[in-house]
Amino acid sequence: MSHPTVYHIPACPFCQRLDILLTLKGRRDEIDFQVIDITRPRPDWLLQKTRGTTALPVLETADGHIIKESLVILQYLEDIYPERPVAQRDPYRRAVENMLTRMDGEFFSLGYGWLMNQDSARREVLREGMLKQYAQLDDFLREHAPVGPFLFGEFGWAETVFTPFFQRFWLLEYYENFELPGDDRYARVRKWIDACVAHPAAQQVAREEVVKLYYDYAKGAGNGALLPGRKQSSFAFEPDWRGRPWPPKDKYRHSASDLELGL
């Protein structure tokens, strides 16, 4: 191979991180992105490369080495394309950046947990859990970047890590009627989110695309799994999401058929 190859899933937030970083660097065309169909078992040739693991993205270097985990791949890309640094170079600023990005795990775990929840009685507890996560981000930003909108002067490493999940949590707005309260407790993080999702380097997905593709996640079936009575995953490539109807918003009292979803 003359260029590194990334094996990825369309609309996957972990994969989108790589796309954003490369776009910021002006290097997007120097990586060969190969799409893997999440609705089918991983092909044997890919499992041989990954030694049996199925998580994506995976990067194969130009000389055939395999690198896994999105944050590890991000750092590799940052290192091989040092021009237009995205990560901070000052040691203290890099430490601040890393402290913020270390907060991503619980943030997206709680968000996805709520998205996939099927017990309507737990909605308020899950809502409060997400509000706590946003409040923690708000507090961090007020301490380290009170003016903003970004952590430092421009869209950078922390924004690359978090923005795909800000966009995926459009799903919580749609399926759970969740929105940040309008009071000052969330004003700083709201400013950050708005700037992140509007940035030109982060336009790989549309709200409509996310809502339609992730319907099965909202019903508790992730990673291309089929729900009872269904023959196609909402992550199917065909028909294209643009031609499908919007899914029903009430995920607790109704399970849409393939026909209702335009599949």
mmCIF file of C-alpha atoms in Angstrom:
data_model
loop_
_atom_site.group_PDB
_atom_site.id
_atom_site.type_symbol
_atom_site.label_atom_id
_atom_site.label_comp_id
_atom_site.label_asym_id
_atom_site.label_seq_id
_atom_site.Cartn_x
_atom_site.Cartn_y
_atom_site.Cartn_z
ATOM 1 C CA MET A 1 0.000 0.000 0.000
ATOM 2 C CA SER A 2 1.223 3.503 -0.769
ATOM 3 C CA HIS A 3 -0.962 5.122 1.899
ATOM 4 C CA PRO A 4 -2.320 4.066 5.299
ATOM 5 C CA THR A 5 -5.773 2.487 5.214
ATOM 6 C CA VAL A 6 -8.552 3.022 7.752
ATOM 7 C CA TYR A 7 -11.260 0.359 8.028
ATOM 8 C CA HIS A 8 -14.311 2.114 9.395
ATOM 9 C CA ILE A 9 -18.065 2.127 9.884
ATOM 10 C CA PRO A 10 -20.071 4.948 8.323
ATOM 11 C CA ALA A 11 -21.515 7.335 10.934
ATOM 12 C CA CYS A 12 -19.432 5.775 13.740
ATOM 13 C CA PRO A 13 -18.320 8.520 16.169
ATOM 14 C CA PHE A 14 -14.969 6.852 16.897
ATOM 15 C CA CYS A 15 -14.258 6.683 13.171
ATOM 16 C CA GLN A 16 -15.377 10.269 12.677
ATOM 17 C CA ARG A 17 -12.659 11.419 15.069
ATOM 18 C CA LEU A 18 -10.047 10.357 12.518
ATOM 19 C CA ASP A 19 -11.863 12.084 9.690
ATOM 20 C CA ILE A 20 -12.022 15.338 11.653
ATOM 21 C CA LEU A 21 -8.326 15.265 12.542
ATOM 22 C CA LEU A 22 -7.268 14.588 8.963
ATOM 23 C CA THR A 23 -9.589 17.308 7.677
ATOM 24 C CA LEU A 24 -8.066 19.810 10.088
ATOM 25 C CA LYS A 25 -4.628 18.870 8.789
ATOM 26 C CA GLY A 26 -5.651 18.938 5.136
ATOM 27 C CA ARG A 27 -4.606 15.263 4.821
ATOM 28 C CA ARG A 28 -7.975 13.564 4.334
ATOM 29 C CA ASP A 29 -7.132 12.465 0.785
ATOM 30 C CA GLU A 30 -3.889 10.796 1.879
ATOM 31 C CA ILE A 31 -5.697 8.029 3.789
ATOM 32 C CA ASP A 32 -7.613 5.239 2.077
ATOM 33 C CA PHE A 33 -10.919 4.860 3.962
ATOM 34 C CA GLN A 34 -12.540 1.461 3.408
ATOM 35 C CA VAL A 35 -16.107 0.989 4.590
ATOM 36 C CA ILE A 36 -17.045 -2.096 6.614
ATOM 37 C CA ASP A 37 -20.711 -3.112 6.611
ATOM 38 C CA ILE A 38 -21.798 -3.262 10.267
ATOM 39 C CA THR A 39 -24.889 -5.324 9.355
ATOM 40 C CA ARG A 40 -22.738 -8.299 8.313
ATOM 41 C CA PRO A 41 -20.150 -10.380 10.181
ATOM 42 C CA ARG A 42 -16.638 -8.997 9.905
ATOM 43 C CA PRO A 43 -14.911 -10.509 6.849
ATOM 44 C CA ASP A 44 -12.255 -13.137 7.526
ATOM 45 C CA TRP A 45 -9.528 -11.060 5.884
ATOM 46 C CA LEU A 46 -10.191 -8.230 8.338
ATOM 47 C CA LEU A 47 -10.297 -10.549 11.361
ATOM 48 C CA GLN A 48 -6.928 -11.915 10.294
ATOM 49 C CA LYS A 49 -5.526 -8.401 10.318
ATOM 50 C CA THR A 50 -7.037 -7.536 13.716
ATOM 51 C CA ARG A 51 -6.292 -10.930 15.310
ATOM 52 C CA GLY A 52 -9.983 -11.568 15.841
ATOM 53 C CA THR A 53 -11.142 -8.271 17.306
ATOM 54 C CA THR A 54 -14.161 -6.579 15.721
ATOM 55 C CA ALA A 55 -14.038 -3.005 17.046
ATOM 56 C CA LEU A 56 -13.480 -0.258 14.495
ATOM 57 C CA PRO A 57 -11.792 1.922 13.375
ATOM 58 C CA VAL A 58 -8.589 0.051 12.595
ATOM 59 C CA LEU A 59 -5.646 1.619 10.792
ATOM 60 C CA GLU A 60 -3.262 -0.379 8.612
ATOM 61 C CA THR A 61 0.000 1.445 8.027
ATOM 62 C CA ALA A 62 1.580 1.684 4.591
ATOM 63 C CA ASP A 63 3.933 -1.142 5.564
ATOM 64 C CA GLY A 64 1.184 -3.417 6.906
ATOM 65 C CA HIS A 65 1.172 -2.806 10.666
ATOM 66 C CA ILE A 66 -2.182 -2.694 12.472
ATOM 67 C CA ILE A 67 -3.141 0.023 14.958
ATOM 68 C CA LYS A 68 -6.370 -0.113 16.983
ATOM 69 C CA GLU A 69 -8.366 2.229 19.248
ATOM 70 C CA SER A 70 -9.434 5.639 17.976
ATOM 71 C CA LEU A 71 -7.385 7.718 20.426
ATOM 72 C CA VAL A 72 -4.261 5.688 19.670
ATOM 73 C CA ILE A 73 -4.845 6.094 15.938
ATOM 74 C CA LEU A 74 -5.399 9.826 16.431
ATOM 75 C CA GLN A 75 -2.038 10.154 18.136
ATOM 76 C CA TYR A 76 -0.356 8.134 15.374
ATOM 77 C CA LEU A 77 -1.839 10.418 12.715
ATOM 78 C CA GLU A 78 -0.791 13.460 14.714
ATOM 79 C CA ASP A 79 2.748 12.102 14.821
ATOM 80 C CA ILE A 80 3.109 11.157 11.144
ATOM 81 C CA TYR A 81 1.509 14.406 9.976
ATOM 82 C CA PRO A 82 3.102 16.961 12.339
ATOM 83 C CA GLU A 83 2.275 19.911 10.105
ATOM 84 C CA ARG A 84 -0.720 21.903 11.326
ATOM 85 C CA PRO A 85 -0.590 20.468 14.881
ATOM 86 C CA VAL A 86 -3.999 19.697 16.356
ATOM 87 C CA ALA A 87 -2.801 18.648 19.809
ATOM 88 C CA GLN A 88 -1.202 21.315 22.003
ATOM 89 C CA ARG A 89 2.590 21.428 22.043
ATOM 90 C CA ASP A 90 3.039 23.299 25.321
ATOM 91 C CA PRO A 91 3.335 20.638 28.085
ATOM 92 C CA TYR A 92 0.870 22.294 30.462
ATOM 93 C CA ARG A 93 -1.696 22.959 27.752
ATOM 94 C CA ARG A 94 -1.344 19.378 26.543
ATOM 95 C CA ALA A 95 -1.970 18.192 30.107
ATOM 96 C CA VAL A 96 -5.134 20.301 30.323
ATOM 97 C CA GLU A 97 -6.249 18.932 26.977
ATOM 98 C CA ASN A 98 -5.655 15.368 28.149
ATOM 99 C CA MET A 99 -7.535 15.940 31.400
ATOM 100 C CA LEU A 100 -10.566 17.023 29.408
ATOM 101 C CA THR A 101 -10.373 14.177 26.901
ATOM 102 C CA ARG A 102 -10.133 11.667 29.745
ATOM 103 C CA MET A 103 -13.683 12.711 30.643
ATOM 104 C CA ASP A 104 -15.020 11.292 27.379
ATOM 105 C CA GLY A 105 -15.491 7.692 28.504
ATOM 106 C CA GLU A 106 -18.162 8.201 31.144
ATOM 107 C CA PHE A 107 -19.809 10.890 29.010
ATOM 108 C CA PHE A 108 -20.427 8.700 25.979
ATOM 109 C CA SER A 109 -21.116 5.582 28.064
ATOM 110 C CA LEU A 110 -23.938 7.295 29.910
ATOM 111 C CA GLY A 111 -25.280 8.824 26.707
ATOM 112 C CA TYR A 112 -25.340 5.533 24.850
ATOM 113 C CA GLY A 113 -26.741 3.787 27.919
ATOM 114 C CA TRP A 114 -29.661 6.180 27.954
ATOM 115 C CA LEU A 115 -30.148 5.915 24.194
ATOM 116 C CA MET A 116 -30.367 2.114 24.407
ATOM 117 C CA ASN A 117 -32.491 2.054 27.569
ATOM 118 C CA GLN A 118 -35.873 0.340 27.165
ATOM 119 C CA ASP A 119 -37.277 0.968 30.666
ATOM 120 C CA SER A 120 -39.278 4.192 30.651
ATOM 121 C CA ALA A 121 -39.218 4.259 34.463
ATOM 122 C CA ARG A 122 -35.460 4.924 34.362
ATOM 123 C CA ARG A 123 -35.631 7.962 32.101
ATOM 124 C CA GLU A 124 -35.448 10.582 34.836
ATOM 125 C CA VAL A 125 -32.478 8.919 36.536
ATOM 126 C CA LEU A 126 -30.672 8.719 33.212
ATOM 127 C CA ARG A 127 -31.524 12.345 32.436
ATOM 128 C CA GLU A 128 -30.011 13.454 35.727
ATOM 129 C CA GLY A 129 -26.903 11.407 35.004
ATOM 130 C CA MET A 130 -26.408 13.161 31.669
ATOM 131 C CA LEU A 131 -26.987 16.580 33.215
ATOM 132 C CA LYS A 132 -24.268 15.786 35.738
ATOM 133 C CA GLN A 133 -21.886 14.952 32.884
ATOM 134 C CA TYR A 134 -22.610 18.235 31.119
ATOM 135 C CA ALA A 135 -22.213 20.121 34.394
ATOM 136 C CA GLN A 136 -18.770 18.568 34.895
ATOM 137 C CA LEU A 137 -17.713 19.622 31.406
ATOM 138 C CA ASP A 138 -19.068 23.096 32.051
ATOM 139 C CA ASP A 139 -17.091 23.378 35.290
ATOM 140 C CA PHE A 140 -13.878 22.249 33.583
ATOM 141 C CA LEU A 141 -14.274 24.758 30.769
ATOM 142 C CA ARG A 142 -15.059 27.611 33.159
ATOM 143 C CA GLU A 143 -11.854 26.828 35.033
ATOM 144 C CA HIS A 144 -9.536 26.429 32.032
ATOM 145 C CA ALA A 145 -11.220 28.350 29.197
ATOM 146 C CA PRO A 146 -13.862 30.733 30.581
ATOM 147 C CA VAL A 147 -14.116 32.813 27.398
ATOM 148 C CA GLY A 148 -13.996 30.117 24.741
ATOM 149 C CA PRO A 149 -15.721 28.972 22.677
ATOM 150 C CA PHE A 150 -13.009 26.290 22.340
ATOM 151 C CA LEU A 151 -10.665 24.946 24.997
ATOM 152 C CA PHE A 152 -7.842 26.971 23.477
ATOM 153 C CA GLY A 153 -7.803 29.436 20.605
ATOM 154 C CA GLU A 154 -9.296 27.164 17.959
ATOM 155 C CA PHE A 155 -10.941 23.811 17.317
ATOM 156 C CA GLY A 156 -8.326 21.313 18.484
ATOM 157 C CA TRP A 157 -7.673 17.916 20.042
ATOM 158 C CA ALA A 158 -10.372 17.958 22.726
ATOM 159 C CA GLU A 159 -12.929 19.155 20.193
ATOM 160 C CA THR A 160 -11.914 16.352 17.808
ATOM 161 C CA VAL A 161 -12.515 13.808 20.555
ATOM 162 C CA PHE A 162 -15.864 15.131 21.811
ATOM 163 C CA THR A 163 -17.633 16.556 18.759
ATOM 164 C CA PRO A 164 -18.760 13.218 17.248
ATOM 165 C CA PHE A 165 -20.599 12.464 20.504
ATOM 166 C CA PHE A 166 -22.198 15.891 20.684
ATOM 167 C CA GLN A 167 -23.576 15.041 17.239
ATOM 168 C CA ARG A 168 -24.657 11.513 18.222
ATOM 169 C CA PHE A 169 -26.516 12.885 21.201
ATOM 170 C CA TRP A 170 -28.863 14.596 18.813
ATOM 171 C CA LEU A 171 -30.417 11.160 19.303
ATOM 172 C CA LEU A 172 -31.247 12.003 22.913
ATOM 173 C CA GLU A 173 -32.996 15.160 21.739
ATOM 174 C CA TYR A 174 -35.039 13.178 19.235
ATOM 175 C CA TYR A 175 -35.840 9.980 21.135
ATOM 176 C CA GLU A 176 -35.758 11.242 24.745
ATOM 177 C CA ASN A 177 -36.766 14.914 24.380
ATOM 178 C CA PHE A 178 -33.538 15.837 26.152
ATOM 179 C CA GLU A 179 -32.125 19.326 26.051
ATOM 180 C CA LEU A 180 -29.792 21.257 28.283
ATOM 181 C CA PRO A 181 -31.640 23.651 30.600
ATOM 182 C CA GLY A 182 -31.286 27.275 29.603
ATOM 183 C CA ASP A 183 -29.784 28.479 32.888
ATOM 184 C CA ASP A 184 -26.207 29.567 33.532
ATOM 185 C CA ARG A 185 -25.108 26.174 34.903
ATOM 186 C CA TYR A 186 -24.669 24.921 31.339
ATOM 187 C CA ALA A 187 -23.958 28.164 29.478
ATOM 188 C CA ARG A 188 -20.243 27.519 28.966
ATOM 189 C CA VAL A 189 -20.567 23.921 27.779
ATOM 190 C CA ARG A 190 -23.476 24.898 25.521
ATOM 191 C CA LYS A 191 -21.253 27.513 23.893
ATOM 192 C CA TRP A 192 -18.586 24.851 23.345
ATOM 193 C CA ILE A 193 -21.016 22.338 21.860
ATOM 194 C CA ASP A 194 -22.561 24.848 19.481
ATOM 195 C CA ALA A 195 -19.137 25.912 18.197
ATOM 196 C CA CYS A 196 -17.966 22.310 17.838
ATOM 197 C CA VAL A 197 -20.899 20.963 15.838
ATOM 198 C CA ALA A 198 -20.860 24.005 13.536
ATOM 199 C CA HIS A 199 -17.160 23.764 12.699
ATOM 200 C CA PRO A 200 -16.428 23.105 9.002
ATOM 201 C CA ALA A 201 -14.090 20.191 9.798
ATOM 202 C CA ALA A 202 -16.859 18.296 11.623
ATOM 203 C CA GLN A 203 -19.566 18.089 8.949
ATOM 204 C CA GLN A 204 -19.234 14.388 8.101
ATOM 205 C CA VAL A 205 -22.735 13.550 9.383
ATOM 206 C CA ALA A 206 -26.143 15.226 9.359
ATOM 207 C CA ARG A 207 -28.710 15.192 12.148
ATOM 208 C CA GLU A 208 -31.222 13.384 9.914
ATOM 209 C CA GLU A 209 -28.632 10.743 9.030
ATOM 210 C CA VAL A 210 -27.785 10.046 12.665
ATOM 211 C CA VAL A 211 -31.429 9.815 13.751
ATOM 212 C CA LYS A 212 -32.356 7.410 10.954
ATOM 213 C CA LEU A 213 -29.308 5.144 11.108
ATOM 214 C CA TYR A 214 -29.334 4.832 14.893
ATOM 215 C CA TYR A 215 -33.001 3.883 15.288
ATOM 216 C CA ASP A 216 -32.074 0.322 16.256
ATOM 217 C CA TYR A 217 -29.739 1.637 18.957
ATOM 218 C CA ALA A 218 -32.702 3.555 20.374
ATOM 219 C CA LYS A 219 -34.523 0.218 20.541
ATOM 220 C CA GLY A 220 -31.630 -1.454 22.358
ATOM 221 C CA ALA A 221 -29.983 -3.233 19.399
ATOM 222 C CA GLY A 222 -26.460 -2.024 18.697
ATOM 223 C CA ASN A 223 -23.750 -2.914 16.192
ATOM 224 C CA GLY A 224 -26.074 -4.028 13.417
ATOM 225 C CA ALA A 225 -28.068 -6.517 15.505
ATOM 226 C CA LEU A 226 -31.558 -7.307 14.220
ATOM 227 C CA LEU A 227 -34.621 -6.636 16.357
ATOM 228 C CA PRO A 228 -37.452 -9.210 16.562
ATOM 229 C CA GLY A 229 -39.606 -9.203 13.438
ATOM 230 C CA ARG A 230 -37.093 -7.172 11.452
ATOM 231 C CA LYS A 231 -35.143 -8.303 8.399
ATOM 232 C CA GLN A 232 -32.896 -5.277 7.931
ATOM 233 C CA SER A 233 -30.839 -3.165 10.283
ATOM 234 C CA SER A 234 -31.352 0.584 10.340
ATOM 235 C CA PHE A 235 -27.613 0.742 9.538
ATOM 236 C CA ALA A 236 -28.166 -0.911 6.146
ATOM 237 C CA PHE A 237 -26.523 0.893 3.245
ATOM 238 C CA GLU A 238 -29.596 0.524 1.052
ATOM 239 C CA PRO A 239 -31.963 2.172 0.678
ATOM 240 C CA ASP A 240 -30.056 5.388 1.270
ATOM 241 C CA TRP A 241 -31.016 7.182 4.487
ATOM 242 C CA ARG A 242 -32.008 10.319 2.573
ATOM 243 C CA GLY A 243 -34.978 8.542 1.039
ATOM 244 C CA ARG A 244 -36.244 6.975 4.258
ATOM 245 C CA PRO A 245 -38.978 8.450 6.456
ATOM 246 C CA TRP A 246 -38.067 9.818 9.866
ATOM 247 C CA PRO A 247 -38.432 7.071 12.507
ATOM 248 C CA PRO A 248 -41.173 7.257 15.147
ATOM 249 C CA LYS A 249 -39.976 9.212 18.182
ATOM 250 C CA ASP A 250 -41.790 7.103 20.799
ATOM 251 C CA LYS A 251 -39.331 4.283 21.268
ATOM 252 C CA TYR A 252 -40.972 2.944 24.441
ATOM 253 C CA ARG A 253 -44.465 2.197 23.141
ATOM 254 C CA HIS A 254 -43.845 1.366 19.502
ATOM 255 C CA SER A 255 -41.382 -0.737 17.514
ATOM 256 C CA ALA A 256 -41.237 0.292 13.878
ATOM 257 C CA SER A 257 -41.286 -2.312 11.136
ATOM 258 C CA ASP A 258 -38.890 -2.404 8.187
ATOM 259 C CA LEU A 259 -41.689 -0.875 6.090
ATOM 260 C CA GLU A 260 -42.216 2.019 8.510
ATOM 261 C CA LEU A 261 -38.477 2.702 8.468
ATOM 262 C CA GLY A 262 -38.306 2.617 4.675
ATOM 263 C CA LEU A 263 -36.011 -0.431 4.650
#
